[in-house]
XYZ file of C-alpha atoms in Angstrom:
340
model
C 18.950 25.729 12.139
C 17.454 28.341 14.451
C 14.810 27.717 17.083
C 11.949 28.752 14.758
C 13.056 26.382 12.013
C 13.585 23.471 14.347
C 10.793 20.882 14.499
C 9.009 21.032 17.875
C 10.047 17.522 18.826
C 13.777 18.186 18.494
C 15.770 18.885 21.593
C 17.864 21.956 22.226
C 20.948 20.396 20.647
C 19.097 19.809 17.383
C 19.052 16.032 17.605
C 16.165 13.620 17.712
C 15.829 10.273 19.415
C 13.374 8.542 17.090
C 11.971 8.549 13.595
C 8.413 9.144 14.759
C 8.659 11.441 17.790
C 6.481 10.075 20.543
C 8.695 11.589 23.193
C 7.404 15.002 22.096
C 3.813 13.832 21.767
C 3.758 12.068 25.110
C 5.895 14.378 27.210
C 3.271 14.005 29.909
C 2.691 10.261 29.427
C 4.661 7.069 29.220
C 5.293 6.359 25.518
C 3.605 3.359 23.946
C 5.760 0.504 22.671
C 5.508 -1.627 19.520
C 4.154 -4.530 21.546
C 1.125 -2.397 22.378
C 0.476 -2.033 18.661
C 1.014 -5.766 18.077
C -1.482 -6.635 20.835
C -3.948 -4.208 19.288
C -3.374 -5.831 15.893
C -4.003 -9.262 17.435
C -7.347 -7.973 18.738
C -8.126 -6.630 15.264
C -7.395 -10.018 13.703
C -9.635 -11.790 16.230
C -12.408 -9.394 15.254
C -11.732 -9.978 11.543
C -11.882 -13.771 11.910
C -14.788 -14.203 14.310
C -16.926 -11.114 13.713
C -16.124 -9.540 10.353
C -15.863 -12.805 8.382
C -19.393 -14.002 9.290
C -20.804 -10.518 8.698
C -19.234 -10.338 5.254
C -20.352 -13.876 4.435
C -24.012 -13.098 5.121
C -24.156 -9.427 4.114
C -21.588 -9.269 1.310
C -20.608 -5.714 0.401
C -22.660 -4.241 3.235
C -20.806 -6.535 5.618
C -17.551 -5.102 4.284
C -18.833 -1.611 5.071
C -19.673 -2.660 8.634
C -16.217 -4.206 8.961
C -14.572 -0.932 8.003
C -16.650 0.951 10.578
C -15.706 -1.620 13.220
C -12.030 -1.060 12.398
C -12.457 2.692 12.791
C -14.246 2.173 16.098
C -11.449 -0.063 17.397
C -8.795 2.497 16.427
C -10.652 5.344 18.131
C -11.378 3.157 21.144
C -7.701 2.246 21.558
C -6.667 5.908 21.445
C -9.293 6.853 24.020
C -8.562 3.924 26.340
C -4.849 4.745 26.352
C -5.694 8.440 26.875
C -3.874 9.635 23.780
C -4.823 12.824 22.005
C -6.589 11.990 18.758
C -4.741 14.752 16.898
C -1.460 13.038 17.754
C -2.468 9.471 16.934
C -4.262 10.579 13.762
C -2.382 13.734 12.712
C -3.949 15.862 9.977
C -2.419 18.967 8.428
C -2.909 21.037 5.328
C -1.199 19.216 2.426
C 1.575 20.753 0.351
C 2.243 20.302 -3.368
C 5.696 18.889 -2.717
C 4.551 16.185 -0.332
C 1.540 15.410 -2.516
C 3.880 14.904 -5.473
C 6.142 12.691 -3.360
C 3.150 10.635 -2.260
C 1.953 10.152 -5.846
C 5.415 9.092 -7.022
C 5.722 6.661 -4.117
C 2.299 5.234 -4.956
C 3.189 4.844 -8.646
C 6.473 3.092 -7.876
C 4.784 0.816 -5.331
C 1.872 0.092 -7.670
C 4.150 -0.964 -10.520
C 6.074 -3.309 -8.225
C 2.804 -4.697 -6.878
C 1.536 -5.402 -10.404
C 4.815 -7.104 -11.300
C 4.799 -9.263 -8.170
C 1.143 -10.134 -8.797
C 1.861 -11.283 -12.359
C 4.799 -13.417 -11.195
C 2.758 -15.018 -8.402
C -0.106 -15.549 -10.825
C 2.214 -17.600 -13.011
C 2.997 -19.965 -10.134
C -0.503 -19.986 -8.558
C -2.936 -19.377 -11.427
C -5.898 -21.174 -9.865
C -5.540 -19.393 -6.538
C -5.491 -15.970 -8.156
C -8.409 -16.900 -10.433
C -10.495 -17.917 -7.416
C -9.607 -14.733 -5.526
C -10.358 -12.565 -8.566
C -13.710 -14.253 -9.216
C -14.664 -13.928 -5.552
C -13.805 -10.223 -5.439
C -15.621 -9.514 -8.717
C -18.683 -11.336 -7.421
C -18.772 -9.240 -4.251
C -18.050 -5.987 -6.092
C -20.847 -6.587 -8.576
C -23.418 -7.281 -5.842
C -24.088 -3.552 -5.336
C -24.356 -0.563 -7.684
C -21.017 0.844 -8.810
C -21.290 4.061 -6.779
C -21.996 2.043 -3.605
C -19.095 -0.321 -4.304
C -16.829 2.634 -5.012
C -17.702 4.276 -1.678
C -17.271 1.080 0.352
C -14.040 -0.092 -1.322
C -12.330 3.162 -2.334
C -13.472 5.669 0.305
C -13.963 3.780 3.567
C -10.635 1.851 3.719
C -8.456 4.979 3.294
C -10.173 6.297 6.412
C -10.861 3.220 8.530
C -7.926 0.933 7.687
C -5.494 3.837 7.762
C -6.723 4.742 11.245
C -5.706 1.224 12.333
C -2.386 0.836 10.517
C -0.911 4.284 9.895
C -2.735 5.646 12.921
C -2.639 3.391 15.968
C -0.106 0.708 14.984
C 2.504 2.990 13.418
C 2.052 5.416 16.302
C 3.116 2.687 18.743
C 6.346 2.267 16.756
C 7.182 5.892 17.573
C 10.363 5.206 19.506
C 11.862 2.805 16.963
C 14.936 4.575 15.642
C 15.198 2.877 12.246
C 12.824 3.983 9.492
C 13.447 0.794 7.430
C 12.508 -1.351 10.435
C 9.275 0.592 10.920
C 8.375 0.492 7.220
C 9.095 -3.235 6.915
C 7.211 -4.094 10.114
C 4.115 -2.070 9.249
C 4.154 -3.424 5.705
C 4.253 -7.051 6.884
C 1.432 -6.363 9.335
C -0.616 -4.848 6.501
C 0.004 -7.955 4.391
C -1.114 -10.283 7.195
C -4.180 -8.133 7.820
C -5.698 -9.016 4.430
C -5.814 -12.744 5.302
C -4.954 -13.861 1.772
C -1.761 -15.891 1.207
C -1.859 -15.179 -2.532
C -2.035 -11.418 -2.000
C 0.301 -11.255 0.999
C 3.347 -10.003 -0.923
C 1.482 -7.389 -3.028
C -0.403 -6.000 -0.031
C 2.765 -6.004 2.086
C 4.531 -3.955 -0.608
C 1.648 -1.492 -0.625
C 1.777 -1.364 3.161
C 5.475 -0.488 3.056
C 4.804 2.360 0.650
C 1.993 3.643 2.863
C 4.133 3.358 5.996
C 7.014 5.252 4.382
C 4.736 8.102 3.336
C 3.320 8.329 6.869
C 6.764 8.112 8.423
C 8.014 11.053 6.398
C 4.977 13.330 6.360
C 3.321 12.721 9.747
C 0.070 13.567 7.975
C -2.614 10.931 7.491
C -4.035 12.740 4.477
C -1.179 11.430 2.327
C -1.487 7.677 3.033
C -5.264 8.123 2.722
C -4.737 9.610 -0.760
C -2.323 6.769 -1.609
C -4.841 4.152 -0.423
C -7.771 5.834 -2.194
C -6.071 5.925 -5.602
C -5.021 2.290 -5.331
C -8.481 1.024 -4.319
C -10.298 3.247 -6.800
C -8.310 1.712 -9.649
C -9.174 -1.744 -8.334
C -12.894 -0.960 -8.330
C -12.835 0.553 -11.819
C -10.849 -2.398 -13.192
C -13.374 -4.807 -11.669
C -16.388 -3.024 -13.156
C -16.022 -4.757 -16.540
C -18.606 -6.986 -18.109
C -18.649 -10.699 -17.293
C -17.625 -11.561 -20.843
C -14.536 -9.384 -20.697
C -13.570 -10.888 -17.354
C -13.909 -14.422 -18.696
C -11.776 -13.632 -21.758
C -9.069 -12.062 -19.598
C -9.074 -15.049 -17.210
C -8.733 -17.496 -20.098
C -5.880 -15.568 -21.663
C -3.896 -15.330 -18.439
C -3.523 -19.094 -18.166
C -1.476 -19.682 -21.332
C 1.689 -18.336 -22.943
C 0.225 -14.850 -22.804
C 0.789 -14.887 -19.044
C 4.549 -15.160 -19.582
C 4.363 -12.384 -22.169
C 2.484 -10.299 -19.594
C 5.192 -10.948 -16.996
C 7.820 -9.818 -19.501
C 5.810 -6.724 -20.372
C 5.390 -5.818 -16.689
C 9.119 -6.258 -16.131
C 9.675 -3.609 -18.790
C 6.918 -1.310 -17.509
C 7.974 -1.680 -13.862
C 11.558 -0.742 -14.743
C 10.609 2.891 -14.061
C 9.407 2.022 -10.538
C 12.833 2.523 -8.844
C 13.096 6.025 -10.340
C 9.559 6.814 -9.143
C 10.459 5.680 -5.635
C 13.671 7.713 -5.696
C 11.674 10.769 -6.750
C 9.247 10.134 -3.914
C 12.109 9.866 -1.430
C 13.549 13.191 -2.604
C 10.215 15.023 -2.446
C 9.300 13.566 0.945
C 12.683 14.359 2.467
C 12.127 16.522 5.516
C 13.725 20.002 5.394
C 15.953 19.357 8.389
C 17.310 16.052 7.090
C 20.800 16.167 5.566
C 20.978 16.023 1.792
C 22.553 12.867 0.409
C 24.529 12.305 -2.759
C 22.347 10.749 -5.441
C 25.027 9.615 -7.886
C 25.486 6.083 -6.507
C 21.725 5.444 -5.973
C 20.980 6.663 -9.502
C 23.682 4.420 -10.982
C 22.403 1.395 -9.050
C 18.832 2.146 -10.091
C 19.922 2.557 -13.723
C 21.626 -0.849 -13.540
C 18.523 -2.440 -12.019
C 16.323 -0.800 -14.649
C 18.534 -2.122 -17.453
C 18.392 -5.648 -16.035
C 14.590 -5.499 -15.766
C 14.225 -4.298 -19.364
C 16.611 -6.934 -20.722
C 14.900 -9.664 -18.682
C 11.488 -8.552 -19.907
C 12.436 -8.622 -23.578
C 14.231 -11.947 -23.115
C 11.153 -13.502 -21.500
C 8.885 -12.261 -24.296
C 11.271 -13.551 -26.960
C 11.601 -16.903 -25.182
C 7.811 -17.265 -25.043
C 7.423 -16.572 -28.753
C 10.202 -19.040 -29.601
C 8.540 -21.711 -27.451
C 5.230 -21.024 -29.225
C 6.012 -20.886 -32.943
C 2.335 -20.568 -33.862
C 2.440 -16.790 -33.596
C -0.995 -16.391 -35.129
C -2.598 -17.968 -32.052
C -0.740 -15.684 -29.667
C -1.535 -12.695 -31.879
C -5.220 -13.592 -31.791
C -5.016 -13.891 -28.004
C -3.510 -10.410 -27.820
C -6.313 -9.044 -29.994
C -8.913 -10.690 -27.757
C -7.249 -9.268 -24.650
C -7.219 -5.782 -26.184
C -10.883 -6.117 -27.135
C -11.741 -7.217 -23.582
C -10.065 -4.165 -22.060
C -11.717 -1.833 -24.598
C -15.103 -3.198 -23.517
C -14.158 -2.377 -19.921
């Protein structure tokens, strides 16, 4: 690799000291440490509990919008107070087709795993998920769809990403291990949502977002990831009340187990999506790795997921010999989603 090809944060020997090069960014300043980001996150959580929660309780969707703006203000304030250049804490560059494709594949793989984990958790905690779903639908329906879409799908990819993929991940700049960074940021993202039932799904999403940011160093990509995910959530929640009630009723019986089996089969492609995202997001200067063993392991995992899914569906039908009832439930569920 010649000097022109070498990333600006590499040293003369062509080696790097971290996965997220703060030593280049802060050559004139003392680098921030992860504990700075954790303290900042603690301040964010205090704000969420004692300021944002009351605002959202009294103002509903408009309170959520104010919360997002407060998060953006805290992220910008932290960068200014620590005298960091905004372009380094919140890096933005022109996107490329390759990295955009890698981001979309990473989102798809993460989304499928999130849906699978949600269905499994819903089986064990049906009432908790029903309450959360009803609460979210109630808030979403309190404003016109275009307002809800802007507040839920547009603001978080800007404001929440400034906090998590901006400030917090920036403070992990000198952590050498990418898996450690991705896991840490993902867990923080899960805690941030203050919902024990959604902790695992949101943590998985946070890991996908952190990985994209770690590889691209461009906040446009996690913002795109976040936008697509939230936009789907808003559109799925824009159904009629009748359709929502039918879906809630169906997901408390044997159809829930059938749904878990179906998602096991559908999510079996998730590992291949994630592998594709890893390949497309691989930085040009990183060494190429053999894919034979990862592909074989993923193929084995995919086979197990498909077999498990079919076995669970078959088991459910055998435990419920009155197939006409289940068939009618499936027809009702289909009708509910068509109405949506």
